Amino acid sequence: MPEKHVEPKDRSVARSLMRLWPYVKPVRGRLSSAVLIAVLASCLGLVIPLVLKWMVDGPVAARDPGGVWLGALYLLLLGVAEALLFGLRRWVVARPLAGVEASMRAALYRHLQRLPVAFHDRWPSGQLLSRGTTDLMLVRMFLAFPLTFLVVNSSTIVVGFVILLGQEWTLGLVLLVPVVPLMIICSVFEAKYSLVARRAQDQVGDLTTVVEESVLGIRIVKGFGRHRSQALAFSAHAERLRTTELDKARLLAGIWALITTIPELAIGAALVLGTIEVADGGLSAGTLVAFLSTALALRWPVESIGFLLAMSQESASATDRFFEVMDVAEEEETATHGPTGSSGAESGTGGMAFEGVRFRYPDAAPGSAPVLDRIDLRIRPGETMALVGATGSGKTTLTALVPRLHDATSGRITLDGEDITAMPRERLRELVSVAFEEPTLFSASVAENVLMGAEGAGADALRRALSVAQADFVHDLPHGTGTQVGEQGLSLSGGQRQRLALARAVVGRPRFLVLDDPLSALDVHTETLVEAALRSVLRETTAVVVAHRPSTVMLADRVALLSEGRISAVGTHQELLRGNAEYAWLMSGADIPDGEDAFPPGPSPTTDILGSYAPAEEGSSR
Ligand SMILES: Nc1ncnc2c1ncn2[C@@H]1O[C@H](COP(=O)(O)OP(=O)(O)OP(=O)(O)O)[C@@H](O)[C@H]1O
Ligand SMILES: [Mg+2]
């Protein structure tokens, strides 16, 4: 797990929350007017005790019913005004804050799309999901509620104390006594609460990851009867989260108890002292009534400080979690390492070339050998090169370097002589098209999925691509190419998905084509058909095709053998079969699926093409 647990020392709630400013700035007018309105409403509440004092010392003492009615009317008006102002605050602030949440979420999503593949390799998706949902909701709630009320309540408390001290400063001082211990208690609480709050949020992320994995892997879970162990893993995470939530509740209950009891004691003491003063004639009954009702009116602002602080803590760690992702650098436009990319075509270096390419995964164990050590390979313009190698030898890794899903650690890759790190990514991705091992379809129509491969391609291109990929089955789907597929649509078979992914790769007639084992899920007959159609596409492009099977190799003009991080041999299929023991071994029995061994396909077109395939098999069995 990446830098997940932040050292509590180097974070401050205020500093974390200040980072929200760029998102809050557009609504600052609305937000500050909402705060002002709330301060006004709350201070209006403090006028009520003063009206009471006037009533008790004036009309009540003088037994003047008219005056009492007038006082009651004032109180009613004050109450209504307070309620209206609080309602207004809510109305002023709701829409802009929903906007802030939406803009933060959009920024996060945009950023996630631009983060390098290496980032996504490292971060569990559940962690990202929870940051984009629960954490942002916490932030919005913070802006709507705790932020406003921390300001409102503190100003109410200050104004309230000014009134209290103005009325009877000795009694006011009695109420001020608990302030210092309360402040200490609050800061201790804050430090403890911030740790648990952060832990709870991280645990929500872990829980989300478990749920997500078991939903995505539901077939494995069911196929292997892993319900119980998945459920156990889930409940272990849920239990951990529950414990943390209980810790939070316990802390909150503790501070709540202290924050309510201590002021209550002070008010009790003030009541006793005040009553004695009234009896001695040193204080009017009206002043005591006003004093006590002001003190009582301050109870809520004081008591709420505890959970307002708690909510601020949670929002601060939610903000931290948000910015932990936002702070990761996006893909660089040009690489910062290796020999500087000399742009512009160099003479005689057309096609695709790998020059001394070395690559190690950023998260590989320190000291381990790089996956690709020194790759030197030239693919001539228009040529199709098959890339063959044992499983795990780095074929997929090598193909991922071409569209710059990863950047080579050193060395360079050129397309028609131009260093790929020196060209804008957009152009690179126009030049190069890829079909990955894992054919991924999005929740969209067949046509949308295929046309994703080319900006602005039309119906003709779609038809051609589908026919190259032998994906004409789509015309028999309920809504033809308009049929929704992907997670929320029709489920397609592995081979069907693979053919759509292939169609996506060829739809834009790219200059360079990278296919990672594109035919692995097809039956022999479909494979033959796809190969025949693919041949015409490959004629027009410079291509690398990762191949496990001799039949796929036959598509290529030459073959490169990847072994121990190097291209150990390049030649035609025949040459390598005869001259390279590892190649002969890879292409013979060892890599033919069990099924084919058990049921030889007979004189199928695949074996016909192979022709001289048999001698190699004999060679390897010696
Ligand atoms: N994201 C990653 N982070 C770290 N190591 C990785 C990553 N992806 C692959 N590897 C490692 O790199 C090596 C090469 O993997 P790669 O997927 O390129 O092999 P491959 O030749 O495509 O294999 P296959 O024929 O099974 O598809 C493997 O040892 C693998 O463990
Ligand atoms: Mg692979």
XYZ file of C-alpha atoms and ligand atoms in Angstrom:
654
model
C 0.000 0.000 0.000
C 1.371 3.422 -0.936
C 2.032 6.272 1.478
C -1.215 5.591 3.223
C -0.586 6.423 6.840
C 0.533 9.974 7.252
C 2.682 10.887 10.230
C 0.374 12.825 12.540
C 3.148 15.262 13.435
C 3.565 16.883 10.083
C -0.088 17.510 9.457
C -2.282 20.237 10.760
C -6.027 20.330 10.288
C -5.950 23.937 9.172
C -3.161 23.367 6.655
C -4.941 20.360 5.197
C -8.225 22.171 4.895
C -6.614 25.278 3.414
C -5.766 23.195 0.370
C -9.455 23.131 -0.473
C -9.288 26.831 -1.274
C -8.879 26.542 -5.074
C -12.087 24.534 -5.224
C -13.937 26.735 -2.731
C -12.763 29.997 -4.272
C -15.460 30.139 -6.955
C -18.180 29.996 -4.274
C -16.426 32.134 -1.673
C -19.027 34.923 -1.976
C -21.934 32.627 -1.309
C -20.128 30.737 1.410
C -19.088 33.825 3.350
C -22.555 35.366 3.061
C -23.966 32.125 4.433
C -21.557 32.340 7.371
C -22.486 35.977 7.963
C -26.191 35.182 7.864
C -25.676 32.387 10.381
C -23.618 34.617 12.704
C -26.372 37.214 12.502
C -29.076 34.630 13.241
C -27.145 33.246 16.156
C -26.466 36.670 17.681
C -30.113 37.531 17.241
C -30.754 34.614 19.606
C -28.619 36.389 22.179
C -30.884 39.450 22.110
C -33.729 37.334 23.521
C -32.289 37.302 27.096
C -31.939 41.096 26.937
C -35.650 41.436 26.068
C -36.378 39.105 28.999
C -34.363 41.325 31.317
C -36.278 44.370 30.095
C -39.586 42.529 30.678
C -38.694 41.286 34.173
C -37.296 44.574 35.432
C -39.862 46.741 33.556
C -43.479 45.645 32.799
C -43.407 42.555 35.069
C -42.105 44.494 38.082
C -44.573 47.338 37.284
C -47.431 44.868 36.704
C -48.136 46.330 33.258
C -49.898 43.686 31.073
C -49.578 45.841 27.920
C -45.804 45.905 28.298
C -45.681 42.137 28.808
C -47.651 41.587 25.571
C -45.305 43.908 23.727
C -42.307 41.986 25.121
C -43.872 38.705 24.020
C -44.365 40.126 20.514
C -40.701 41.147 20.382
C -39.668 37.638 21.445
C -41.882 36.068 18.776
C -40.453 38.323 16.062
C -36.897 37.593 17.154
C -37.569 33.846 17.090
C -39.136 33.986 13.629
C -36.292 36.127 12.282
C -33.702 33.696 13.656
C -35.452 30.731 12.060
C -35.803 32.520 8.720
C -32.133 33.473 8.664
C -30.992 29.924 9.349
C -33.270 28.706 6.554
C -31.806 31.345 4.239
C -28.286 30.188 5.068
C -29.092 26.647 4.040
C -30.636 27.814 0.782
C -27.699 30.095 -0.041
C -25.120 27.422 0.476
C -26.590 24.114 -0.729
C -26.238 24.442 -4.517
C -22.744 25.984 -4.654
C -21.379 23.344 -2.299
C -22.794 20.524 -4.380
C -20.908 22.246 -7.209
C -17.669 22.204 -5.211
C -18.048 18.476 -4.561
C -18.782 17.826 -8.228
C -15.793 19.851 -9.409
C -13.443 18.076 -6.998
C -14.756 14.725 -8.148
C -14.331 15.691 -11.782
C -10.768 16.851 -11.083
C -9.981 13.554 -9.363
C -11.407 11.504 -12.207
C -9.582 13.548 -14.829
C -6.370 13.164 -12.866
C -6.818 9.398 -12.459
C -7.132 9.056 -16.225
C -3.842 10.891 -16.695
C -1.830 9.110 -14.033
C 0.748 6.689 -15.366
C -0.062 2.991 -15.555
C 2.602 2.417 -12.896
C 0.445 4.376 -10.424
C -2.575 2.181 -11.083
C -0.408 -0.920 -10.720
C 0.430 0.263 -7.229
C -2.864 1.581 -5.870
C -5.815 -0.680 -5.032
C -8.869 0.544 -6.909
C -11.035 0.445 -3.770
C -8.816 3.098 -2.208
C -9.336 5.325 -5.226
C -13.053 4.645 -5.271
C -13.527 5.545 -1.610
C -11.539 8.750 -2.071
C -13.777 9.761 -4.946
C -16.984 9.043 -3.036
C -17.111 9.013 0.789
C -14.159 11.351 1.269
C -15.516 14.000 -1.067
C -18.898 13.753 0.609
C -17.190 14.425 3.952
C -15.506 17.468 2.466
C -18.800 18.874 1.178
C -20.458 18.273 4.543
C -17.568 20.039 6.221
C -17.980 23.123 4.073
C -21.727 23.144 4.631
C -21.794 22.538 8.336
C -18.734 22.389 10.620
C -16.894 25.184 8.804
C -19.863 27.547 9.144
C -20.724 26.558 12.663
C -17.193 26.680 13.987
C -17.169 30.334 12.928
C -20.756 30.965 14.027
C -20.413 29.255 17.385
C -17.108 30.851 18.251
C -18.416 34.313 17.441
C -21.617 33.586 19.341
C -19.562 32.493 22.344
C -17.415 35.650 22.189
C -20.434 37.958 21.821
C -22.229 35.991 24.546
C -19.345 36.400 26.969
C -19.134 40.116 26.252
C -22.827 40.375 27.149
C -22.342 38.203 30.267
C -19.380 40.216 31.498
C -21.237 43.443 30.742
C -24.177 42.365 32.830
C -22.327 41.103 35.876
C -18.592 40.644 35.443
C -18.027 38.622 38.635
C -20.534 35.986 37.560
C -19.129 36.144 34.039
C -15.677 35.264 35.359
C -17.134 32.217 37.124
C -18.330 30.992 33.720
C -14.946 31.725 32.155
C -13.107 29.458 34.604
C -13.739 26.212 32.636
C -12.490 27.668 29.340
C -8.836 26.732 29.873
C -9.416 23.083 30.887
C -11.916 22.745 28.021
C -9.374 23.990 25.510
C -6.782 21.516 26.746
C -9.294 18.673 26.616
C -10.282 19.641 23.079
C -6.714 19.647 21.786
C -5.963 16.251 23.335
C -9.166 14.945 21.822
C -8.322 16.353 18.404
C -4.940 14.650 18.297
C -6.433 11.282 19.236
C -9.443 11.621 16.989
C -7.446 12.510 13.899
C -5.608 9.181 14.092
C -8.746 7.069 14.348
C -10.582 9.117 11.754
C -7.807 8.507 9.253
C -7.670 4.831 10.134
C -11.407 4.480 9.577
C -11.204 6.103 6.142
C -8.339 3.882 5.042
C -10.264 0.862 6.250
C -13.294 1.919 4.219
C -10.958 1.922 1.212
C -9.701 -1.585 2.017
C -13.246 -2.825 2.453
C -14.218 -1.313 -0.899
C -11.313 -3.142 -2.517
C -12.495 -6.496 -1.139
C -16.039 -5.884 -2.357
C -14.832 -4.765 -5.766
C -12.524 -7.731 -6.218
C -15.154 -10.259 -5.298
C -17.678 -8.651 -7.628
C -15.207 -8.618 -10.505
C -14.020 -12.113 -9.640
C -17.472 -13.526 -8.947
C -16.889 -16.391 -11.398
C -13.742 -17.499 -9.572
C -15.452 -17.127 -6.214
C -18.323 -19.309 -7.357
C -16.288 -21.702 -9.482
C -14.014 -22.553 -6.598
C -16.715 -22.340 -3.941
C -14.814 -19.548 -2.195
C -17.938 -17.860 -0.797
C -17.031 -18.676 2.740
C -13.420 -17.520 2.589
C -14.435 -14.346 0.731
C -17.115 -13.714 3.327
C -14.530 -14.285 6.051
C -12.115 -11.838 4.452
C -14.932 -9.345 4.158
C -16.060 -9.722 7.737
C -12.484 -9.430 8.979
C -12.236 -6.049 7.243
C -15.713 -5.058 8.364
C -14.867 -6.038 11.924
C -11.716 -3.924 11.829
C -13.717 -0.976 10.559
C -16.345 -1.537 13.219
C -13.709 -1.499 15.957
C -12.326 1.751 14.624
C -15.794 3.290 14.370
C -16.440 2.245 17.971
C -13.170 3.897 18.999
C -14.380 7.026 17.293
C -17.732 6.846 19.063
C -16.015 6.278 22.399
C -13.767 9.299 21.969
C -16.700 11.408 20.886
C -18.807 10.247 23.840
C -15.945 11.095 26.210
C -15.467 14.612 24.952
C -19.203 15.167 24.770
C -19.571 14.190 28.432
C -16.769 16.514 29.546
C -17.896 19.394 27.369
C -21.456 19.230 28.701
C -20.638 18.594 32.362
C -17.968 21.206 32.977
C -19.977 24.256 31.761
C -23.041 22.879 33.563
C -21.090 22.949 36.834
C -20.007 26.514 36.149
C -23.594 27.580 35.410
C -24.718 25.899 38.643
C -22.092 27.835 40.602
C -23.114 31.097 38.906
C -26.765 30.414 39.742
C -26.007 29.943 43.436
C -23.770 33.016 43.614
C -26.257 35.118 41.599
C -29.214 34.151 43.796
C -27.249 35.169 46.889
C -26.444 38.510 45.239
C -30.108 39.103 44.339
C -31.116 38.282 47.943
C -28.500 40.778 49.179
C -29.943 43.356 46.844
C -26.725 43.744 44.845
C -28.294 42.481 41.599
C -31.700 42.894 39.948
C -33.815 39.806 39.341
C -34.071 40.785 35.663
C -30.292 40.861 35.297
C -29.985 37.389 36.846
C -32.688 36.047 34.494
C -30.961 37.610 31.512
C -27.574 36.366 32.691
C -28.707 32.812 33.139
C -30.660 32.651 29.917
C -27.648 34.015 28.031
C -25.489 31.372 29.679
C -28.018 28.697 28.729
C -28.197 30.022 25.182
C -24.427 29.541 24.973
C -24.709 25.917 25.995
C -25.374 24.608 22.498
C -22.531 26.527 20.822
C -20.115 25.239 23.475
C -21.364 21.665 23.465
C -21.314 21.394 19.693
C -17.626 22.329 19.543
C -16.720 18.697 20.295
C -18.352 17.116 17.314
C -17.625 20.078 15.068
C -13.950 19.483 15.803
C -14.452 15.778 15.158
C -16.085 16.456 11.811
C -13.312 18.895 10.893
C -10.735 16.246 11.708
C -12.488 13.751 9.480
C -12.734 16.267 6.677
C -9.075 17.163 7.062
C -8.013 13.550 6.642
C -10.479 13.157 3.772
C -8.809 16.182 2.186
C -5.383 14.620 2.787
C -6.528 11.424 1.145
C -7.869 13.374 -1.824
C -4.628 15.284 -2.302
C -2.468 12.184 -1.853
C -3.845 11.110 -5.202
C -3.959 14.580 -6.729
C -0.312 15.214 -5.815
C 0.989 12.245 -7.797
C 2.509 13.598 -10.983
C 0.637 12.952 -14.191
C 2.302 11.310 -17.167
C 5.080 13.520 -18.396
C 4.745 14.772 -21.899
C 8.379 13.925 -22.625
C 10.628 11.562 -20.720
C 13.216 13.098 -18.426
C 15.754 10.317 -18.637
C 17.867 8.483 -21.123
C 19.479 10.036 -24.138
C 17.636 13.176 -25.107
C 15.074 12.466 -27.750
C 16.294 13.841 -30.994
C 13.159 14.537 -32.929
C 12.860 14.565 -36.656
C 13.457 11.645 -38.940
C 16.933 10.307 -39.291
C 17.858 8.899 -42.630
C 17.497 5.190 -43.125
C 15.838 4.516 -39.789
C 12.249 4.047 -40.882
C 9.974 1.525 -39.231
C 10.069 0.742 -35.543
C 13.380 0.468 -33.739
C 14.365 -0.474 -30.207
C 17.844 0.733 -29.333
C 19.424 -0.539 -26.138
C 16.073 -0.503 -24.373
C 16.211 -1.435 -20.731
C 13.191 -1.510 -18.464
C 12.471 -2.400 -14.886
C 9.142 -1.973 -13.153
C 9.221 0.904 -10.647
C 7.938 -1.391 -7.907
C 10.227 -4.322 -8.713
C 12.218 -5.707 -5.792
C 15.440 -3.718 -5.367
C 18.411 -5.550 -6.828
C 16.308 -7.753 -9.093
C 17.262 -8.028 -12.742
C 15.368 -5.716 -15.102
C 12.585 -7.375 -17.096
C 14.104 -6.038 -20.317
C 17.852 -5.757 -20.200
C 19.091 -4.704 -23.591
C 16.618 -4.824 -26.408
C 17.937 -4.050 -29.883
C 15.447 -4.689 -32.634
C 14.664 -3.142 -36.004
C 11.319 -3.672 -37.664
C 11.454 -2.448 -41.238
C 8.696 -0.243 -42.620
C 5.750 -2.406 -43.586
C 7.214 -5.474 -41.947
C 5.395 -7.669 -39.456
C 7.591 -8.974 -36.666
C 6.404 -11.792 -34.433
C 7.642 -11.588 -30.871
C 8.109 -14.991 -29.295
C 9.320 -15.858 -25.823
C 8.579 -18.045 -22.849
C 5.738 -16.956 -20.613
C 6.916 -14.214 -18.276
C 9.822 -13.301 -20.538
C 8.585 -9.730 -20.915
C 6.670 -9.695 -24.208
C 3.704 -7.777 -22.815
C 6.090 -5.423 -21.063
C 7.923 -4.750 -24.319
C 4.717 -4.030 -26.214
C 3.543 -1.666 -23.459
C 6.611 0.505 -24.036
C 5.561 1.398 -27.577
C 2.389 3.367 -26.699
C 4.326 4.624 -23.614
C 2.152 2.940 -21.014
C 5.521 2.715 -19.310
C 8.643 4.625 -20.209
C 11.856 2.732 -20.896
C 14.352 3.062 -18.044
C 17.055 3.736 -20.610
C 17.574 3.374 -24.324
C 15.079 4.587 -26.871
C 12.337 3.514 -29.186
C 11.880 5.239 -32.514
C 9.019 5.257 -34.988
C 10.164 6.212 -38.471
C 13.301 7.546 -36.844
C 11.476 9.757 -34.371
C 12.035 9.127 -30.666
C 8.676 8.337 -29.094
C 9.513 10.328 -25.973
C 10.022 13.415 -28.109
C 6.598 13.377 -29.726
C 3.367 14.504 -28.113
C 1.465 11.602 -26.608
C -1.545 12.379 -28.746
C 0.440 11.948 -31.923
C 2.092 8.797 -30.633
C -1.267 7.266 -29.905
C -2.512 8.211 -33.333
C 0.452 6.463 -34.908
C 0.303 3.332 -32.785
C -2.664 1.091 -32.162
C -2.734 -1.738 -29.667
C -4.749 -4.818 -28.787
C -3.878 -6.150 -25.362
C -3.891 -9.682 -24.034
C -6.934 -8.887 -21.880
C -9.639 -7.686 -24.268
C -11.452 -5.022 -22.254
C -14.811 -3.715 -23.391
C -16.508 -0.674 -21.913
C -20.164 -0.329 -21.019
C -21.109 1.058 -24.412
C -22.367 -0.170 -27.752
C -20.313 -2.454 -29.992
C -19.782 0.415 -32.427
C -18.616 2.798 -29.706
C -16.222 0.208 -28.360
C -14.652 -0.396 -31.747
C -14.588 3.248 -32.837
C -12.726 4.099 -29.652
C -9.706 3.012 -31.699
C -9.921 5.938 -34.091
C -11.043 9.515 -33.730
C -13.680 10.367 -36.302
C -13.808 7.020 -38.098
C -17.133 6.362 -39.783
C -19.446 3.480 -40.609
C -17.226 2.257 -43.446
C -14.190 1.975 -41.212
C -16.316 0.171 -38.641
C -17.579 -2.339 -41.185
C -14.097 -2.977 -42.519
C -12.587 -3.397 -39.040
C -15.323 -5.816 -38.009
C -14.752 -7.871 -41.099
C -10.963 -7.943 -40.648
C -11.480 -9.162 -37.101
C -14.071 -11.680 -38.330
C -16.460 -10.074 -35.863
C -19.478 -10.269 -38.135
C -21.288 -12.055 -35.305
C -22.187 -8.573 -34.059
C -24.737 -8.207 -36.855
C -26.693 -11.056 -35.286
C -26.799 -9.360 -31.870
C -30.210 -8.006 -30.777
C -29.416 -4.440 -31.888
C -26.531 -5.119 -34.244
C -23.580 -2.800 -33.706
C -25.794 -0.697 -31.423
C -25.993 -3.525 -28.866
C -24.717 -2.552 -25.450
C -21.829 -4.723 -24.306
C -19.393 -4.552 -21.416
C -20.176 -4.794 -17.754
C -23.660 -3.326 -17.999
C -24.510 -4.936 -21.304
C -24.565 -8.207 -23.079
C -21.856 -10.633 -22.029
C -19.728 -11.788 -24.937
C -17.519 -14.844 -25.105
C -13.755 -14.539 -24.699
C -13.164 -15.018 -28.421
C -15.893 -12.510 -29.315
C -14.370 -9.915 -27.023
C -10.957 -10.595 -28.466
C -12.232 -10.028 -31.975
C -13.833 -6.707 -30.986
C -10.556 -5.639 -29.361
C -8.781 -6.537 -32.582
C -11.313 -4.550 -34.596
C -10.656 -1.613 -32.268
C -6.934 -1.894 -32.950
C -7.251 -1.913 -36.725
C -10.167 0.479 -37.223
C -7.979 3.570 -37.551
C -5.583 1.979 -40.080
C -2.645 2.839 -37.824
C 0.863 3.136 -39.230
C 2.121 0.955 -36.392
C 0.215 -1.927 -34.909
C 1.019 -3.762 -31.690
C -0.928 -6.944 -31.043
C -0.385 -8.913 -27.855
C -1.379 -12.481 -28.624
C -4.538 -11.354 -30.405
C -5.824 -14.741 -31.480
C -5.305 -16.825 -28.364
C -8.989 -17.317 -27.562
C -10.141 -18.314 -31.033
C -10.918 -21.761 -32.310
C -8.731 -23.050 -35.121
C -11.241 -22.203 -37.858
C -12.007 -18.678 -36.695
C -8.310 -18.146 -36.174
C -7.613 -19.106 -39.772
C -10.301 -16.710 -40.985
C -9.014 -13.850 -38.812
C -5.466 -14.527 -39.949
C -6.452 -14.402 -43.585
C -8.211 -11.056 -43.092
C -5.492 -9.709 -40.823
C -2.877 -10.358 -43.477
C -4.302 -7.547 -45.600
C -4.124 -5.130 -42.657
C -0.605 -6.177 -41.725
C 0.546 -5.554 -45.288
C -0.220 -1.854 -44.819
C 1.384 -1.381 -41.421
C 4.539 -1.944 -39.461
C 3.550 -4.413 -36.787
C 4.696 -6.341 -33.755
C 2.607 -9.395 -33.000
C 3.204 -11.332 -29.820
C 2.722 -14.971 -30.663
C 2.573 -18.163 -28.665
C 1.445 -20.419 -31.444
C 3.127 -21.336 -34.706
C -0.047 -20.379 -36.567
C 0.180 -16.781 -35.326
C 3.881 -16.669 -36.109
C 3.011 -17.498 -39.689
C 1.447 -14.048 -40.012
C 4.845 -12.434 -39.616
C 7.664 -11.819 -42.035
C 10.290 -12.394 -39.368
C 10.400 -13.574 -35.808
C 12.261 -12.130 -32.824
C 12.954 -14.339 -29.850
C 12.864 -12.650 -26.470
C 14.909 -14.420 -23.855
C 16.378 -13.244 -20.563
C 15.656 -9.610 -21.276
C 17.276 -9.612 -24.721
C 16.365 -10.311 -28.287
C 18.429 -13.452 -28.600
C 17.637 -14.271 -32.206
C 15.912 -12.726 -35.217
C 15.054 -14.551 -38.411
C 12.307 -16.238 -40.336
C 10.278 -18.952 -38.695
C 12.131 -21.595 -40.698
C 15.566 -20.223 -39.891
C 14.883 -20.100 -36.177
C 13.258 -23.516 -36.111
C 16.394 -24.965 -37.623
C 18.986 -22.865 -35.890
C 17.655 -22.016 -32.422
C 17.010 -24.709 -29.844
C 14.961 -22.483 -27.518
C 12.738 -21.360 -30.372
C 12.244 -24.891 -31.576
C 11.362 -25.913 -28.056
C 8.890 -23.045 -27.622
C 7.180 -23.712 -30.917
C 6.902 -27.448 -30.445
C 4.910 -29.619 -28.040
C 5.732 -27.692 -24.882
C 3.591 -24.709 -25.772
C 0.754 -26.495 -27.548
C -2.284 -26.603 -25.256
C -3.129 -30.023 -23.812
C -6.381 -30.126 -25.732
C -4.582 -30.015 -29.060
C -2.226 -32.757 -27.992
C -5.072 -35.004 -27.022
C -7.157 -34.229 -30.116
C -4.869 -33.485 -33.036
C -6.808 -31.151 -35.306
C -6.034 -33.341 -38.261
C -5.199 -31.805 -41.613
C -6.581 -28.397 -40.680
C -5.433 -25.307 -42.591
C -3.228 -24.394 -39.617
C -1.039 -27.450 -39.896
C -1.003 -27.114 -43.658
C 0.475 -23.668 -43.392
C 3.093 -24.945 -41.023
C 4.481 -27.354 -43.534
C 7.888 -27.915 -42.079
C 6.576 -27.869 -38.553
C 6.881 -31.635 -38.066
C 10.679 -31.914 -38.259
C 11.056 -29.354 -35.514
C 8.803 -31.377 -33.299
C 10.993 -34.371 -33.897
C 14.044 -32.256 -33.168
C 12.779 -31.206 -29.796
C 11.817 -34.688 -28.706
C 15.320 -35.944 -29.094
N 3.018 -4.213 -13.321
C 4.064 -4.978 -13.016
N 4.864 -4.691 -11.968
C 5.932 -5.444 -11.682
N 6.296 -6.524 -12.376
C 5.553 -6.890 -13.431
C 4.397 -6.131 -13.815
N 3.848 -6.715 -14.890
C 4.623 -7.783 -15.173
N 5.650 -7.886 -14.303
C 6.722 -8.893 -14.328
O 7.446 -8.750 -15.528
C 7.774 -10.005 -16.076
C 7.336 -10.061 -17.531
O 5.932 -9.998 -17.602
P 5.161 -9.928 -18.979
O 3.730 -9.755 -18.686
O 5.804 -8.901 -19.829
O 5.442 -11.361 -19.585
P 4.923 -12.010 -20.936
O 6.115 -12.375 -21.719
O 3.928 -11.116 -21.592
O 4.225 -13.318 -20.422
P 2.944 -14.096 -21.034
O 3.461 -14.882 -22.184
O 2.543 -14.996 -19.928
O 1.922 -13.108 -21.411
C 7.117 -11.042 -15.195
O 8.122 -11.617 -14.403
C 6.142 -10.276 -14.339
O 6.127 -10.804 -13.051
Mg 1.982 -11.294 -21.917
